[in-house]
Short mmCIF file of C-alpha atoms and ligand atoms in Angstrom, two decimals:
data_model
loop_
_atom_site.label_atom_id
_atom_site.label_comp_id
_atom_site.label_asym_id
_atom_site.label_seq_id
_atom_site.Cartn_x
_atom_site.Cartn_y
_atom_site.Cartn_z
CA MET A 1 184.33 185.08 -3.98
CA SER A 2 184.95 181.87 -5.87
CA VAL A 3 188.29 181.46 -7.61
CA ARG A 4 187.89 181.31 -11.41
CA LYS A 5 191.38 181.90 -12.75
CA ILE A 6 194.80 181.30 -11.27
CA GLY A 7 198.37 181.60 -12.49
CA VAL A 8 201.31 179.28 -11.92
CA LEU A 9 204.98 180.20 -12.21
CA THR A 10 208.39 178.77 -11.43
CA SER A 11 211.04 181.07 -10.05
CA GLY A 12 214.71 180.95 -9.01
CA GLY A 13 216.87 177.92 -9.80
CA ASP A 14 214.94 175.20 -11.61
CA ALA A 15 214.53 171.85 -9.86
CA PRO A 16 213.49 168.40 -11.14
CA GLY A 17 209.89 167.80 -10.16
CA MET A 18 208.72 171.35 -10.91
CA ASN A 19 206.98 169.97 -14.00
CA ALA A 20 205.20 167.38 -11.87
CA ALA A 21 203.90 170.23 -9.70
CA ILE A 22 202.78 172.24 -12.76
CA HIS A 23 201.06 169.12 -14.10
CA ALA A 24 199.16 168.65 -10.84
CA VAL A 25 198.20 172.33 -10.63
CA VAL A 26 196.77 172.37 -14.13
CA LYS A 27 194.97 169.03 -13.86
CA SER A 28 193.43 169.68 -10.47
CA ALA A 29 192.45 173.25 -11.33
CA ILE A 30 190.70 172.11 -14.51
CA ALA A 31 188.90 169.43 -12.52
CA ARG A 32 187.55 172.21 -10.26
CA GLY A 33 186.49 174.38 -13.19
CA ILE A 34 189.35 176.83 -12.67
CA ASP A 35 191.38 178.21 -15.61
CA VAL A 36 195.16 178.20 -15.21
CA PHE A 37 197.51 180.73 -16.76
CA GLY A 38 201.07 179.55 -17.21
CA VAL A 39 203.31 182.51 -16.35
CA TYR A 40 206.57 182.27 -18.27
CA ARG A 41 210.02 183.00 -16.80
CA GLY A 42 208.91 183.63 -13.24
CA TYR A 43 208.09 187.09 -11.97
CA SER A 44 209.76 188.69 -15.01
CA GLY A 45 207.12 187.09 -17.21
CA LEU A 46 204.39 188.18 -14.83
CA ILE A 47 205.56 191.77 -15.00
CA ARG A 48 205.77 191.62 -18.82
CA GLY A 49 202.40 189.91 -19.15
CA ASP A 50 203.94 186.75 -20.61
CA VAL A 51 201.01 184.53 -19.62
CA ARG A 52 198.93 182.02 -21.48
CA ILE A 53 196.13 179.62 -20.58
CA LEU A 54 197.34 176.05 -20.10
CA LYS A 55 195.11 173.24 -21.26
CA SER A 56 195.32 169.66 -20.12
CA ARG A 57 197.24 168.66 -23.23
CA ASP A 58 199.88 171.35 -22.52
CA VAL A 59 200.95 169.37 -19.48
CA SER A 60 200.76 165.86 -20.87
CA ASP A 61 204.09 164.01 -20.92
CA ILE A 62 205.85 166.59 -18.75
CA ILE A 63 205.87 164.76 -15.41
CA GLN A 64 209.01 162.82 -16.34
CA ARG A 65 210.88 165.85 -17.66
CA GLY A 66 213.51 167.80 -15.72
CA GLY A 67 213.65 171.60 -15.79
CA THR A 68 210.44 173.58 -16.00
CA ILE A 69 208.20 173.99 -19.04
CA LEU A 70 207.40 177.49 -17.75
CA TYR A 71 211.10 178.46 -17.70
CA SER A 72 212.53 180.23 -14.69
CA ALA A 73 214.28 183.46 -13.82
CA ARG A 74 215.56 185.45 -10.89
CA CYS A 75 213.74 188.81 -11.04
CA LEU A 76 215.07 191.99 -9.44
CA GLU A 77 212.27 194.14 -10.83
CA LEU A 78 209.76 192.71 -8.36
CA LYS A 79 211.77 194.42 -5.63
CA THR A 80 210.61 197.78 -7.00
CA ASP A 81 207.17 199.40 -6.55
CA GLU A 82 206.95 199.75 -10.31
CA GLY A 83 207.53 196.00 -10.78
CA VAL A 84 204.82 195.13 -8.25
CA ARG A 85 202.41 197.61 -9.85
CA LYS A 86 202.97 196.04 -13.29
CA ALA A 87 202.52 192.51 -11.92
CA LYS A 88 199.26 193.54 -10.26
CA GLU A 89 198.09 195.17 -13.50
CA VAL A 90 198.70 191.94 -15.43
CA CYS A 91 196.77 189.93 -12.84
CA ASP A 92 193.88 192.41 -12.89
CA LYS A 93 193.78 192.55 -16.68
CA ASN A 94 193.58 188.74 -16.92
CA ASP A 95 191.26 188.36 -13.90
CA ILE A 96 193.86 186.22 -12.16
CA ASP A 97 192.50 185.60 -8.65
CA GLY A 98 195.54 183.81 -7.26
CA LEU A 99 199.03 182.70 -8.01
CA ILE A 100 200.92 179.47 -7.31
CA VAL A 101 204.64 180.13 -6.99
CA ILE A 102 207.11 177.24 -7.16
CA GLY A 103 210.59 178.16 -5.97
CA GLY A 104 212.79 178.89 -2.98
CA ASP A 105 212.99 181.52 -0.24
CA GLY A 106 213.65 184.39 -2.67
CA SER A 107 210.54 183.45 -4.63
CA PHE A 108 208.52 183.35 -1.40
CA ARG A 109 209.64 186.89 -0.59
CA GLY A 110 208.31 187.97 -3.99
CA ALA A 111 205.02 186.20 -3.29
CA ARG A 112 204.73 187.99 0.05
CA VAL A 113 205.08 191.36 -1.68
CA LEU A 114 202.43 190.37 -4.23
CA SER A 115 200.11 189.14 -1.48
CA MET A 116 200.43 192.51 0.21
CA ALA A 117 199.48 194.10 -3.10
CA GLY A 118 196.29 192.03 -3.13
CA ILE A 119 197.25 188.97 -5.20
CA SER A 120 196.58 185.76 -3.25
CA CYS A 121 199.70 183.60 -3.41
CA VAL A 122 200.39 180.01 -2.39
CA CYS A 123 204.04 178.92 -2.59
CA LEU A 124 205.52 175.47 -3.09
CA PRO A 125 209.09 174.66 -2.00
CA GLY A 126 211.07 173.86 -5.15
CA THR A 127 214.85 173.87 -4.94
CA ILE A 128 217.56 171.25 -5.09
CA ASP A 129 219.15 172.77 -1.96
CA ASN A 130 216.54 171.50 0.56
CA ASP A 131 217.27 174.69 2.49
CA ILE A 132 213.73 175.92 3.18
CA SER A 133 213.07 176.12 6.90
CA CYS A 134 209.35 175.39 7.04
CA THR A 135 209.63 172.06 5.25
CA ASP A 136 211.59 168.84 5.70
CA TYR A 137 211.69 168.40 1.97
CA THR A 138 211.90 170.51 -1.17
CA ILE A 139 210.97 169.40 -4.70
CA GLY A 140 214.14 168.52 -6.61
CA TYR A 141 216.39 167.56 -3.75
CA ASP A 142 216.16 163.79 -4.14
CA THR A 143 216.92 163.90 -7.86
CA ALA A 144 219.84 166.26 -7.29
CA ILE A 145 221.53 164.09 -4.65
CA ASN A 146 221.02 160.99 -6.76
CA THR A 147 222.54 162.75 -9.76
CA ALA A 148 225.45 163.91 -7.64
CA VAL A 149 226.04 160.41 -6.26
CA THR A 150 225.90 158.85 -9.74
CA MET A 151 228.59 161.28 -10.89
CA ILE A 152 230.70 160.77 -7.79
CA ASP A 153 230.55 156.98 -8.20
CA ARG A 154 232.18 157.48 -11.59
CA LEU A 155 234.70 159.82 -10.11
CA CYS A 156 235.52 157.21 -7.46
CA ASP A 157 236.53 154.75 -10.19
CA THR A 158 239.18 156.99 -11.65
CA THR A 159 240.22 158.35 -8.24
CA ALA A 160 240.92 154.81 -7.01
CA SER A 161 242.69 153.77 -10.22
CA HIS A 162 245.20 156.57 -9.75
CA ASP A 163 245.60 156.47 -5.97
CA ARG A 164 244.34 160.03 -5.84
CA CYS A 165 242.25 162.31 -3.72
CA SER A 166 239.24 163.95 -5.41
CA VAL A 167 237.86 167.08 -3.88
CA VAL A 168 234.26 167.34 -5.06
CA GLU A 169 232.26 170.53 -4.84
CA VAL A 170 228.48 170.13 -4.81
CA MET A 171 225.73 172.76 -4.84
CA GLY A 172 223.54 173.85 -1.95
CA ARG A 173 223.87 177.64 -1.83
CA ASN A 174 224.42 178.23 1.91
CA ALA A 175 223.31 174.79 3.05
CA GLY A 176 225.14 171.49 3.37
CA TYR A 177 222.30 169.01 2.78
CA ILE A 178 223.51 167.87 -0.63
CA ALA A 179 227.12 167.62 0.58
CA LEU A 180 226.17 165.68 3.71
CA ASN A 181 223.86 163.11 2.12
CA ALA A 182 225.88 162.68 -1.06
CA GLY A 183 228.97 162.38 1.15
CA ILE A 184 227.41 159.62 3.26
CA SER A 185 226.16 157.86 0.12
CA CYS A 186 229.58 157.65 -1.46
CA SER A 187 231.41 157.05 1.78
CA ALA A 188 233.44 160.23 1.54
CA SER A 189 236.58 160.45 3.63
CA TYR A 190 235.65 163.94 4.74
CA ILE A 191 232.62 166.20 4.40
CA VAL A 192 232.81 169.97 4.57
CA VAL A 193 229.53 171.85 5.13
CA PRO A 194 228.83 175.52 5.87
CA GLU A 195 227.02 174.56 9.09
CA HIS A 196 230.34 173.49 10.69
CA PRO A 197 233.68 175.25 10.96
CA PHE A 198 236.22 173.71 8.61
CA ASN A 199 239.57 172.71 10.05
CA LYS A 200 241.99 171.97 7.21
CA GLN A 201 244.62 170.50 9.51
CA ASP A 202 242.06 167.99 10.75
CA LEU A 203 241.33 166.98 7.14
CA PHE A 204 245.04 166.55 6.32
CA GLU A 205 245.54 164.57 9.52
CA ARG A 206 242.60 162.27 8.70
CA ILE A 207 244.05 161.53 5.27
CA ARG A 208 247.52 160.83 6.70
CA PHE A 209 246.05 158.58 9.37
CA ALA A 210 244.01 156.62 6.81
CA MET A 211 247.09 156.28 4.58
CA LYS A 212 248.97 154.70 7.47
CA ARG A 213 246.22 152.11 7.61
CA GLY A 214 246.57 151.35 3.91
CA LYS A 215 243.98 153.60 2.30
CA ASN A 216 245.23 155.21 -0.86
CA HIS A 217 242.33 157.03 -2.48
CA PHE A 218 239.99 159.60 -1.02
CA ILE A 219 236.84 161.56 -1.75
CA VAL A 220 236.55 164.87 0.03
CA MET A 221 233.05 166.31 -0.30
CA VAL A 222 232.76 170.08 -0.12
CA ALA A 223 229.61 172.22 -0.17
CA GLU A 224 229.83 175.21 -2.48
CA GLY A 225 230.87 178.52 -0.98
CA ILE A 226 233.40 177.00 1.42
CA GLY A 227 236.36 178.14 -0.66
CA ASN A 228 238.37 177.35 -3.74
CA VAL A 229 238.38 173.57 -4.20
CA THR A 230 241.26 173.63 -6.70
CA GLU A 231 243.34 175.39 -4.09
CA LEU A 232 242.19 172.89 -1.44
CA ALA A 233 243.22 169.98 -3.68
CA ARG A 234 246.64 171.60 -4.09
CA GLU A 235 247.00 171.99 -0.32
CA ILE A 236 245.96 168.36 0.30
CA GLU A 237 248.58 167.18 -2.19
CA GLU A 238 251.25 169.36 -0.62
CA SER A 239 250.42 168.34 2.91
CA THR A 240 249.77 164.60 2.46
CA GLY A 241 251.65 163.71 -0.71
CA VAL A 242 248.49 162.25 -2.29
CA GLU A 243 248.01 163.44 -5.86
CA SER A 244 244.78 165.46 -5.79
CA ARG A 245 242.25 166.87 -8.24
CA ALA A 246 239.21 169.08 -7.85
CA THR A 247 235.85 168.46 -9.53
CA ILE A 248 233.02 170.96 -9.46
CA LEU A 249 229.79 169.13 -10.27
CA GLY A 250 227.93 172.37 -11.00
CA HIS A 251 224.63 172.70 -12.81
CA VAL A 252 224.48 169.07 -13.90
CA GLN A 253 222.97 168.56 -10.43
CA ARG A 254 219.91 170.61 -11.39
CA GLY A 255 219.00 168.60 -14.47
CA GLY A 256 217.57 165.22 -15.32
CA SER A 257 214.36 163.29 -15.07
CA PRO A 258 212.89 163.62 -11.55
CA THR A 259 212.93 160.63 -9.22
CA VAL A 260 209.68 159.11 -7.99
CA ARG A 261 210.06 161.02 -4.75
CA ASP A 262 210.21 164.34 -6.59
CA ARG A 263 207.35 163.48 -8.91
CA VAL A 264 205.14 162.49 -6.00
CA ALA A 265 206.16 165.52 -3.91
CA GLY A 266 205.46 167.83 -6.87
CA ALA A 267 202.10 166.18 -7.50
CA ARG A 268 200.99 166.31 -3.86
CA LEU A 269 202.05 169.90 -3.30
CA GLY A 270 200.63 171.11 -6.62
CA TYR A 271 197.31 169.42 -5.94
CA PHE A 272 197.10 170.81 -2.42
CA ALA A 273 198.04 174.34 -3.54
CA VAL A 274 195.03 174.47 -5.87
CA LYS A 275 192.76 173.22 -3.11
CA LEU A 276 194.10 175.85 -0.72
CA LEU A 277 193.76 178.71 -3.22
CA SER A 278 190.25 177.68 -4.17
CA ASP A 279 189.33 177.57 -0.46
CA GLY A 280 190.33 181.24 -0.33
CA ALA A 281 193.83 181.00 1.16
CA LYS A 282 196.30 183.79 0.59
CA ASN A 283 199.92 184.40 1.51
CA ARG A 284 200.77 180.76 2.32
CA VAL A 285 203.77 178.46 1.93
CA LEU A 286 203.31 174.71 1.76
CA GLY A 287 205.71 172.16 3.13
CA LEU A 288 206.10 168.44 3.67
CA ASN A 289 206.81 167.64 7.29
CA LYS A 290 207.05 164.02 8.38
CA ASP A 291 205.53 163.34 4.96
CA GLU A 292 202.39 165.33 5.82
CA ILE A 293 201.45 168.46 3.92
CA VAL A 294 201.56 171.55 6.13
CA ASP A 295 201.06 175.24 5.38
CA PHE A 296 202.25 178.46 6.96
CA ASP A 297 201.85 182.19 6.57
CA ILE A 298 204.71 183.37 4.30
CA THR A 299 206.22 185.72 6.89
CA GLU A 300 206.09 183.00 9.53
CA ALA A 301 207.72 180.54 7.10
CA LEU A 302 210.51 182.96 6.23
CA GLU A 303 211.29 183.58 9.90
CA MET A 304 211.69 179.89 10.71
CA THR A 305 215.11 178.29 11.02
CA LYS A 306 216.02 174.78 9.97
CA LYS A 307 218.00 172.52 12.23
CA PHE A 308 220.92 170.87 10.48
CA PRO A 309 220.89 167.09 11.13
CA GLU A 310 223.80 166.99 13.59
CA ASP A 311 223.31 163.29 14.34
CA LEU A 312 223.75 162.49 10.66
CA TYR A 313 226.79 164.75 10.44
CA ASN A 314 228.38 163.07 13.49
CA MET A 315 227.59 159.63 12.10
CA ALA A 316 229.19 160.57 8.76
CA SER A 317 232.24 161.81 10.59
CA GLU A 318 232.61 158.53 12.47
CA LEU A 319 231.97 156.33 9.44
CA SER A 320 234.58 158.15 7.42
CA ARG A 321 237.42 157.28 9.80
O1 LIG B 401 219.33 177.25 -5.48
C1 LIG B 401 219.72 176.31 -6.42
C2 LIG B 401 221.14 176.57 -6.87
O2 LIG B 401 221.49 175.59 -7.83
C3 LIG B 401 222.17 176.62 -5.75
O3 LIG B 401 222.55 175.34 -5.31
C4 LIG B 401 223.26 177.39 -6.39
O4 LIG B 401 224.01 178.09 -5.40
C5 LIG B 401 222.52 178.37 -7.25
O5 LIG B 401 221.23 177.84 -7.47
C6 LIG B 401 223.17 178.64 -8.58
O6 LIG B 401 222.44 179.65 -9.21
P1 LIG B 401 222.60 180.00 -10.75
O7 LIG B 401 221.98 178.91 -11.57
O8 LIG B 401 221.88 181.28 -10.88
O9 LIG B 401 224.07 180.10 -11.03
#
């Protein structure tokens, strides 16, 4: 059966570059004679029937914009049979033959449920966290680390001017990719990631040791979820005598115009997703491994584990001494 109509949605936390993927999906689908429904606010919109055909002009001038023109949401209703039934009904009513889902692991789980209900789904990895196992790279990650580093560079100025220590919390959910690479990029004195046990005494000792050698300002990079960074700043001050402040970068990391890397990743993955769906694929996740596009069964993708770059972590640890 040839694919005539597909839907595209963004789900979970938004990520810069999602618009580039939507742009590519719409353009390449139209080129193949396929109609594309934009599904608004992720699976919630699908369940409510909040869908509308996207024309080429609907996606012009969006490639450079952060966020997602389709809006995003985290949807609990899809975890219920009733939610899945409603989503299927909307697809049937609009003759939607397949769905392109742009999001993270949680969104892939939703797509797997929909695939089992008979809706062909192809998923694209879109999250600033870069924490999806089946892919080296996720749309949004490059922009997010660059945003984080730009902010931390500013923080470094004031930290140095006051001989202080800044404890910076960055996003990443349960993964330390943003913390590690942003930490290396701003030459942090210490990087705390969830993939490694955190030894506070070691941190205090490192700061004291560096002070003895004349260093008087410090950036300590902490991935979110490690603990209370305000409390950690207080403990650093108490233990080392260096005046300390905590900064939580927060959602600013999710915004902004996507970098070239994220625009190109979004375009490539969006383009390939349409090709895959129109070739009859169902229940797939795309990835970019060694810069090549790869695809996996959703269950297989969700069962994979990602190896944290230990060599990079060890290098960062040495360089920060
Ligand atoms: O997954 C992206 C992300 O920004 C994580 O880094 C963070 O833990 C989470 O989303 C925050 O979610 P919310 O925007 O719902 O607070």
